[in-house]
Amino acid sequence: MSERAAELKALTALNAQVAIAAGSGLFRLLADALGQEPARAAFERVRVVPALLRPAGESVTRAELAQALNMALFLDVTERVPMAAAYVADLQRDGQQLVFDHGALRTVAWPSGALPPGEAAITRVLRPLGFTMAATYPLPRLKMTGRAWRHADFPEDIAQFFVSELHPERFSGSFQGAVSRVLATSRDPLTPADLAALEQLARDGALPMAAAVVLLPRLIGCFARQHGLFEADDYQALLAESAEMAWIATEGNAFNHATDRVADIEAVVAAQRALDRPVKDSIETSATGRVRQTAFKAARVMREFLDRGQRVMLEVPGSFHEFIQRAPLDASGALDLAFDAGNATGIFKMTAGAEKGADTAGEAAAC
């Protein structure tokens, strides 16, 4: 069989899988909330286990809503990160879907306008969706704490959330002042009606389809920047002490990165380097040896600032796409779903930027 014929066969098989999924409640939820084409794109890119593809009905389970949120957020990363889009396009041409392992985002444990401070702004969404806090990871070098949130119903099949929290009280007084000024204008993306729907979901484990369709875009909106424009001088003050806080200032609670679970991380790295794509120089390995991670270097994005009342555009680090390989815990075959503080600190460097002495593409610590 020729290479082109094999490619067409793989694409046909992928299209058939997506067509089957189109009758599911999960597809209907995504299509109603985002549109048919984005929903189809999400299913083409991300593998979904059959148990989450129940026929469409009058209700949506917490697991289906969690998966829909994850797929929408992954779609967002591929639209914001050119290397992620290129990598996913390669998979699609080969008729392959990736396994979405986890998404990572950053919060600040500090007064934040109308938004709940720190991880509370995010965990109020995760808990009703069925996520439970699996482990805490101190990140002392970054003056942050990371926490892994794992789905109770489908721990291996629904992507985890790695939610980190920065602690401004561990920095200088001038840094704290800049944090306060940047976050003061934060709005709360959730209305009282949204919070009531989340309470119902937490109680019942499901929502009527109509309510879930309304709620999903509101949940997606939680993973974004909630504060307004701020002074470029405040950005520089933050950057001088914490590349992570500077990143939060421009990107907010958006996914810092989304992660593809792969079978052979070294083979993936070799293939991407052969395509001359900017992959991190090293592969981070956990203390157990069972979890290995690396990533594309962060995208560079243009963001708007204020400069003494005038609007200016500056280039800053954006998000990136990560790869992770997980080995089984034991003979049962259950995967080691843990993270590693050392890995996390290494992957975070992907967004530190050249200003902090990282490589020119902007590496930082890992999670």
Tab-separated table of C-alpha atoms in Angstrom:
chain	number	residue	atom	x	y	z
A	1	MET	CA	0.000	0.000	0.000
A	2	SER	CA	1.357	3.433	-0.970
A	3	GLU	CA	1.938	6.114	1.658
A	4	ARG	CA	-0.937	8.182	0.239
A	5	ALA	CA	-3.285	5.188	0.271
A	6	ALA	CA	-2.373	4.433	3.884
A	7	GLU	CA	-2.998	8.067	4.785
A	8	LEU	CA	-6.437	8.009	3.141
A	9	LYS	CA	-7.321	4.780	4.906
A	10	ALA	CA	-6.359	6.254	8.281
A	11	LEU	CA	-8.362	9.410	7.593
A	12	THR	CA	-11.388	7.354	6.587
A	13	ALA	CA	-11.182	5.404	9.836
A	14	LEU	CA	-10.903	8.628	11.835
A	15	ASN	CA	-13.899	10.145	10.046
A	16	ALA	CA	-15.895	7.013	10.825
A	17	GLN	CA	-15.035	7.332	14.536
A	18	VAL	CA	-16.107	10.968	14.560
A	19	ALA	CA	-19.356	10.088	12.772
A	20	ILE	CA	-20.152	7.516	15.466
A	21	ALA	CA	-19.359	10.048	18.201
A	22	ALA	CA	-21.696	12.589	16.567
A	23	GLY	CA	-24.686	10.759	18.022
A	24	SER	CA	-23.441	11.097	21.582
A	25	GLY	CA	-24.549	13.482	24.281
A	26	LEU	CA	-20.957	14.700	24.562
A	27	PHE	CA	-20.869	15.739	20.895
A	28	ARG	CA	-24.258	17.416	21.176
A	29	LEU	CA	-23.106	19.335	24.241
A	30	LEU	CA	-19.978	20.609	22.487
A	31	ALA	CA	-21.803	21.357	19.235
A	32	ASP	CA	-24.590	23.297	20.938
A	33	ALA	CA	-22.125	25.304	23.024
A	34	LEU	CA	-19.358	25.873	20.444
A	35	GLY	CA	-20.798	25.019	17.025
A	36	GLN	CA	-20.661	21.934	14.818
A	37	GLU	CA	-17.243	22.580	13.296
A	38	PRO	CA	-15.391	23.231	16.575
A	39	ALA	CA	-17.038	20.144	18.063
A	40	ARG	CA	-15.943	18.012	15.143
A	41	ALA	CA	-12.414	19.467	15.357
A	42	ALA	CA	-12.238	18.566	19.056
A	43	PHE	CA	-13.247	14.960	18.368
A	44	GLU	CA	-10.787	14.690	15.501
A	45	ARG	CA	-7.945	15.763	17.782
A	46	VAL	CA	-8.685	14.158	21.148
A	47	ARG	CA	-9.335	10.479	21.858
A	48	VAL	CA	-12.505	9.819	23.844
A	49	VAL	CA	-13.200	6.483	25.562
A	50	PRO	CA	-16.463	4.746	24.557
A	51	ALA	CA	-17.901	5.035	28.091
A	52	LEU	CA	-18.130	8.819	27.598
A	53	LEU	CA	-20.034	8.473	24.318
A	54	ARG	CA	-23.515	7.689	25.628
A	55	PRO	CA	-26.339	8.373	23.152
A	56	ALA	CA	-27.661	11.925	23.437
A	57	GLY	CA	-30.471	12.220	25.945
A	58	GLU	CA	-32.152	14.707	28.230
A	59	SER	CA	-29.340	14.839	30.780
A	60	VAL	CA	-25.550	15.205	30.910
A	61	THR	CA	-23.385	13.519	33.551
A	62	ARG	CA	-20.634	15.346	35.399
A	63	ALA	CA	-18.063	13.234	33.542
A	64	GLU	CA	-19.473	14.215	30.146
A	65	LEU	CA	-19.463	17.888	31.102
A	66	ALA	CA	-15.893	17.557	32.432
A	67	GLN	CA	-14.773	15.947	29.176
A	68	ALA	CA	-16.524	18.624	27.128
A	69	LEU	CA	-14.747	21.358	29.095
A	70	ASN	CA	-11.385	19.642	28.662
A	71	MET	CA	-11.866	19.226	24.918
A	72	ALA	CA	-12.879	22.872	24.518
A	73	LEU	CA	-9.832	24.025	26.486
A	74	PHE	CA	-7.528	21.783	24.470
A	75	LEU	CA	-9.008	23.251	21.287
A	76	ASP	CA	-8.193	26.706	22.653
A	77	VAL	CA	-4.524	25.785	23.184
A	78	THR	CA	-4.172	24.507	19.607
A	79	GLU	CA	-5.554	27.832	18.383
A	80	ARG	CA	-3.159	29.899	20.544
A	81	VAL	CA	0.005	27.823	20.110
A	82	PRO	CA	1.264	27.388	16.514
A	83	MET	CA	3.469	24.389	17.360
A	84	ALA	CA	0.509	22.628	18.994
A	85	ALA	CA	-1.566	23.246	15.869
A	86	ALA	CA	1.189	21.903	13.617
A	87	TYR	CA	1.718	18.792	15.750
A	88	VAL	CA	-2.010	18.026	15.946
A	89	ALA	CA	-2.374	18.549	12.185
A	90	ASP	CA	0.314	15.901	11.614
A	91	LEU	CA	-1.610	13.445	13.787
A	92	GLN	CA	-4.847	14.165	11.944
A	93	ARG	CA	-3.224	13.563	8.563
A	94	ASP	CA	-2.191	10.157	9.897
A	95	GLY	CA	-5.703	9.498	11.201
A	96	GLN	CA	-4.559	9.651	14.831
A	97	GLN	CA	-6.000	11.284	17.924
A	98	LEU	CA	-3.942	12.222	20.949
A	99	VAL	CA	-4.522	11.246	24.562
A	100	PHE	CA	-5.076	14.453	26.528
A	101	ASP	CA	-3.246	13.843	29.811
A	102	HIS	CA	-3.550	17.132	31.689
A	103	GLY	CA	-3.884	20.862	31.405
A	104	ALA	CA	-1.949	23.259	33.647
A	105	LEU	CA	-2.941	26.723	34.790
A	106	ARG	CA	-1.717	29.320	37.264
A	107	THR	CA	-3.520	31.291	39.985
A	108	VAL	CA	-2.511	33.875	42.600
A	109	ALA	CA	-3.331	33.532	46.300
A	110	TRP	CA	-4.073	37.242	46.685
A	111	PRO	CA	-7.119	39.571	46.675
A	112	SER	CA	-8.325	39.666	43.084
A	113	GLY	CA	-11.157	42.133	42.655
A	114	ALA	CA	-14.481	40.319	42.230
A	115	LEU	CA	-12.751	36.986	41.518
A	116	PRO	CA	-12.202	34.475	44.355
A	117	PRO	CA	-8.478	34.534	45.175
A	118	GLY	CA	-6.087	31.772	44.207
A	119	GLU	CA	-7.158	28.300	43.210
A	120	ALA	CA	-10.657	28.839	44.637
A	121	ALA	CA	-11.619	30.553	41.371
A	122	ILE	CA	-10.960	27.236	39.598
A	123	THR	CA	-11.695	24.552	42.200
A	124	ARG	CA	-15.291	25.796	42.574
A	125	VAL	CA	-15.672	24.548	38.989
A	126	LEU	CA	-13.615	21.363	39.253
A	127	ARG	CA	-15.299	19.878	42.343
A	128	PRO	CA	-18.867	19.785	40.924
A	129	LEU	CA	-17.473	18.279	37.704
A	130	GLY	CA	-16.191	15.286	39.679
A	131	PHE	CA	-12.536	16.230	40.156
A	132	THR	CA	-10.867	15.557	43.492
A	133	MET	CA	-7.550	16.866	44.773
A	134	ALA	CA	-5.095	13.981	44.300
A	135	ALA	CA	-1.839	15.471	45.605
A	136	THR	CA	-0.037	18.667	46.587
A	137	TYR	CA	3.348	19.602	45.146
A	138	PRO	CA	5.370	22.325	46.918
A	139	LEU	CA	7.344	24.418	44.402
A	140	PRO	CA	9.575	26.433	46.743
A	141	ARG	CA	11.967	27.722	44.091
A	142	LEU	CA	9.026	29.355	42.356
A	143	LYS	CA	7.302	30.389	45.609
A	144	MET	CA	4.266	28.458	44.401
A	145	THR	CA	2.213	25.400	45.324
A	146	GLY	CA	0.903	22.971	42.732
A	147	ARG	CA	-2.100	20.687	43.179
A	148	ALA	CA	-3.263	17.875	40.928
A	149	TRP	CA	-7.006	17.452	40.382
A	150	ARG	CA	-8.062	14.032	39.086
A	151	HIS	CA	-11.492	12.894	37.920
A	152	ALA	CA	-13.108	10.471	40.350
A	153	ASP	CA	-15.068	8.545	37.685
A	154	PHE	CA	-12.469	8.312	34.894
A	155	PRO	CA	-9.034	9.009	36.431
A	156	GLU	CA	-7.006	7.738	33.457
A	157	ASP	CA	-9.371	8.856	30.704
A	158	ILE	CA	-10.358	12.427	31.588
A	159	ALA	CA	-7.439	14.861	31.582
A	160	GLN	CA	-6.246	16.035	34.982
A	161	PHE	CA	-5.853	19.681	35.979
A	162	PHE	CA	-2.550	20.836	37.469
A	163	VAL	CA	-3.482	24.043	39.301
A	164	SER	CA	-0.610	26.091	40.682
A	165	GLU	CA	-0.936	28.955	43.130
A	166	LEU	CA	1.613	31.753	43.502
A	167	HIS	CA	2.221	33.255	46.972
A	168	PRO	CA	2.935	37.008	46.701
A	169	GLU	CA	3.562	37.306	50.466
A	170	ARG	CA	6.876	35.537	49.836
A	171	PHE	CA	8.054	38.385	47.585
A	172	SER	CA	8.981	42.019	48.162
A	173	GLY	CA	6.576	44.775	49.138
A	174	SER	CA	6.940	46.478	45.749
A	175	PHE	CA	6.124	43.173	44.039
A	176	GLN	CA	3.010	42.789	46.185
A	177	GLY	CA	1.915	46.309	45.272
A	178	ALA	CA	2.227	45.509	41.574
A	179	VAL	CA	0.238	42.285	42.037
A	180	SER	CA	-2.529	44.219	43.800
A	181	ARG	CA	-2.729	46.821	41.030
A	182	VAL	CA	-2.789	44.220	38.245
A	183	LEU	CA	-5.457	42.009	39.830
A	184	ALA	CA	-7.697	44.752	41.250
A	185	THR	CA	-9.906	44.943	38.162
A	186	SER	CA	-10.617	41.192	38.023
A	187	ARG	CA	-14.206	40.260	37.247
A	188	ASP	CA	-16.034	37.063	38.148
A	189	PRO	CA	-17.026	35.189	34.966
A	190	LEU	CA	-19.669	33.164	36.844
A	191	THR	CA	-23.104	34.562	37.639
A	192	PRO	CA	-25.295	33.500	40.573
A	193	ALA	CA	-27.254	31.331	38.110
A	194	ASP	CA	-24.027	29.596	37.035
A	195	LEU	CA	-23.084	28.916	40.651
A	196	ALA	CA	-26.558	27.504	41.295
A	197	ALA	CA	-26.159	25.167	38.310
A	198	LEU	CA	-22.798	24.004	39.698
A	199	GLU	CA	-24.433	23.320	43.072
A	200	GLN	CA	-27.085	21.232	41.324
A	201	LEU	CA	-24.398	19.333	39.437
A	202	ALA	CA	-22.484	18.678	42.671
A	203	ARG	CA	-25.658	17.370	44.309
A	204	ASP	CA	-27.058	15.253	41.476
A	205	GLY	CA	-23.975	14.328	39.447
A	206	ALA	CA	-25.827	15.413	36.294
A	207	LEU	CA	-27.650	18.343	34.703
A	208	PRO	CA	-30.435	18.632	32.142
A	209	MET	CA	-28.925	18.971	28.664
A	210	ALA	CA	-30.395	22.459	28.232
A	211	ALA	CA	-28.778	23.664	31.471
A	212	ALA	CA	-25.439	22.048	30.609
A	213	VAL	CA	-25.379	23.754	27.195
A	214	VAL	CA	-25.818	27.131	28.887
A	215	LEU	CA	-23.241	26.372	31.585
A	216	LEU	CA	-20.406	25.026	29.419
A	217	PRO	CA	-19.403	28.358	27.792
A	218	ARG	CA	-19.486	29.973	31.229
A	219	LEU	CA	-17.087	27.332	32.553
A	220	ILE	CA	-14.786	27.792	29.572
A	221	GLY	CA	-14.738	31.506	30.401
A	222	CYS	CA	-13.199	30.744	33.809
A	223	PHE	CA	-9.978	29.681	32.085
A	224	ALA	CA	-9.004	33.087	30.771
A	225	ARG	CA	-7.636	36.421	31.943
A	226	GLN	CA	-10.188	38.180	34.146
A	227	HIS	CA	-8.377	41.494	34.808
A	228	GLY	CA	-8.032	44.503	32.531
A	229	LEU	CA	-5.132	46.522	31.123
A	230	PHE	CA	-2.312	47.514	33.459
A	231	GLU	CA	0.906	49.487	33.370
A	232	ALA	CA	3.939	48.076	31.585
A	233	ASP	CA	6.055	49.224	34.544
A	234	ASP	CA	4.074	46.876	36.796
A	235	TYR	CA	4.740	44.036	34.351
A	236	GLN	CA	8.466	44.727	34.517
A	237	ALA	CA	8.320	44.834	38.330
A	238	LEU	CA	6.651	41.432	38.384
A	239	LEU	CA	9.029	39.986	35.815
A	240	ALA	CA	12.049	41.082	37.854
A	241	GLU	CA	11.025	38.751	40.707
A	242	SER	CA	8.774	36.093	39.148
A	243	ALA	CA	8.464	35.103	35.503
A	244	GLU	CA	5.441	33.049	36.575
A	245	MET	CA	3.562	36.061	37.994
A	246	ALA	CA	4.470	38.093	34.919
A	247	TRP	CA	2.953	35.321	32.809
A	248	ILE	CA	-0.233	35.336	34.912
A	249	ALA	CA	-0.428	39.109	34.480
A	250	THR	CA	-0.680	38.801	30.702
A	251	GLU	CA	-2.431	35.421	30.325
A	252	GLY	CA	-4.494	35.012	33.512
A	253	ASN	CA	-6.000	31.585	34.209
A	254	ALA	CA	-5.685	30.320	30.625
A	255	PHE	CA	-4.040	26.942	30.138
A	256	ASN	CA	-0.315	27.490	30.475
A	257	HIS	CA	0.043	24.226	28.583
A	258	ALA	CA	-1.870	21.165	27.464
A	259	THR	CA	-0.185	17.767	27.484
A	260	ASP	CA	-0.244	14.798	25.125
A	261	ARG	CA	0.272	11.378	26.743
A	262	VAL	CA	2.605	9.447	24.433
A	263	ALA	CA	3.942	5.894	24.381
A	264	ASP	CA	7.565	6.760	23.497
A	265	ILE	CA	8.626	10.281	24.378
A	266	GLU	CA	12.103	9.925	22.894
A	267	ALA	CA	10.646	8.906	19.535
A	268	VAL	CA	8.270	11.887	19.615
A	269	VAL	CA	11.106	14.276	20.426
A	270	ALA	CA	13.268	12.846	17.630
A	271	ALA	CA	10.416	13.186	15.125
A	272	GLN	CA	9.710	16.797	16.103
A	273	ARG	CA	13.380	17.749	15.978
A	274	ALA	CA	13.618	16.180	12.526
A	275	LEU	CA	10.882	18.620	11.504
A	276	ASP	CA	13.008	21.454	12.983
A	277	ARG	CA	10.440	22.254	15.652
A	278	PRO	CA	11.572	23.930	18.905
A	279	VAL	CA	11.483	21.151	21.507
A	280	LYS	CA	12.878	21.640	25.013
A	281	ASP	CA	16.549	20.607	25.229
A	282	SER	CA	16.018	17.966	27.914
A	283	ILE	CA	13.446	15.388	29.030
A	284	GLU	CA	12.435	15.793	32.679
A	285	THR	CA	12.273	12.479	34.599
A	286	SER	CA	10.491	12.005	37.925
A	287	ALA	CA	12.229	10.626	41.023
A	288	THR	CA	10.408	7.318	40.461
A	289	GLY	CA	11.532	7.154	36.842
A	290	ARG	CA	7.953	6.421	35.765
A	291	VAL	CA	6.971	9.906	34.545
A	292	ARG	CA	8.925	11.651	31.773
A	293	GLN	CA	8.056	15.054	30.310
A	294	THR	CA	9.208	17.562	27.728
A	295	ALA	CA	7.601	20.277	25.643
A	296	PHE	CA	7.703	22.632	22.720
A	297	LYS	CA	9.137	25.985	23.660
A	298	ALA	CA	6.532	28.605	24.475
A	299	ALA	CA	4.820	30.620	21.777
A	300	ARG	CA	5.542	34.352	21.688
A	301	VAL	CA	2.446	36.540	21.723
A	302	MET	CA	1.666	40.251	21.499
A	303	ARG	CA	-0.167	41.755	24.471
A	304	GLU	CA	-1.461	45.263	25.142
A	305	PHE	CA	-0.256	47.371	28.092
A	306	LEU	CA	-0.630	50.888	29.369
A	307	ASP	CA	2.374	53.208	29.334
A	308	ARG	CA	1.493	56.392	31.236
A	309	GLY	CA	-1.978	56.373	29.788
A	310	GLN	CA	-0.980	55.334	26.265
A	311	ARG	CA	-1.705	51.847	24.892
A	312	VAL	CA	1.367	49.917	23.754
A	313	MET	CA	1.966	46.395	22.430
A	314	LEU	CA	4.763	44.190	23.771
A	315	GLU	CA	5.865	40.655	22.899
A	316	VAL	CA	5.696	38.237	25.844
A	317	PRO	CA	5.751	34.452	26.403
A	318	GLY	CA	2.484	32.647	25.721
A	319	SER	CA	1.424	29.025	26.207
A	320	PHE	CA	2.957	25.791	24.946
A	321	HIS	CA	2.283	22.114	24.211
A	322	GLU	CA	3.789	19.390	26.385
A	323	PHE	CA	4.436	15.651	26.042
A	324	ILE	CA	4.348	13.124	28.876
A	325	GLN	CA	5.097	9.406	29.075
A	326	ARG	CA	3.617	7.506	32.020
A	327	ALA	CA	4.711	3.998	33.015
A	328	PRO	CA	2.471	1.573	34.937
A	329	LEU	CA	2.599	1.618	38.727
A	330	ASP	CA	2.691	-2.164	38.978
A	331	ALA	CA	1.696	-5.395	37.241
A	332	SER	CA	-1.970	-4.346	37.249
A	333	GLY	CA	-1.194	-1.974	34.384
A	334	ALA	CA	-2.648	1.060	36.183
A	335	LEU	CA	-0.713	4.141	35.100
A	336	ASP	CA	1.302	6.293	37.450
A	337	LEU	CA	-0.845	9.439	37.272
A	338	ALA	CA	1.318	11.422	39.684
A	339	PHE	CA	3.345	14.525	38.948
A	340	ASP	CA	6.809	15.456	40.195
A	341	ALA	CA	7.797	18.771	41.760
A	342	GLY	CA	11.195	18.663	40.059
A	343	ASN	CA	9.626	17.989	36.675
A	344	ALA	CA	7.125	20.783	37.274
A	345	THR	CA	9.808	23.288	38.122
A	346	GLY	CA	11.638	22.282	34.931
A	347	ILE	CA	8.578	22.594	32.678
A	348	PHE	CA	7.531	25.951	34.134
A	349	LYS	CA	10.751	27.398	32.686
A	350	MET	CA	9.147	27.095	29.267
A	351	THR	CA	7.489	30.461	29.868
A	352	ALA	CA	10.228	32.202	31.859
A	353	GLY	CA	11.540	33.899	28.741
A	354	ALA	CA	15.020	35.044	27.818
A	355	GLU	CA	14.716	37.866	30.352
A	356	LYS	CA	15.390	35.384	33.181
A	357	GLY	CA	18.392	33.808	31.492
A	358	ALA	CA	16.493	30.929	29.911
A	359	ASP	CA	17.133	30.022	26.299
A	360	THR	CA	15.932	32.456	23.653
A	361	ALA	CA	12.695	30.564	23.042
A	362	GLY	CA	11.600	30.919	26.625
A	363	GLU	CA	12.021	27.835	28.766
A	364	ALA	CA	10.763	27.585	32.423
A	365	ALA	CA	9.956	24.936	35.222
A	366	ALA	CA	7.693	21.748	34.560
A	367	CYS	CA	4.297	20.277	35.515
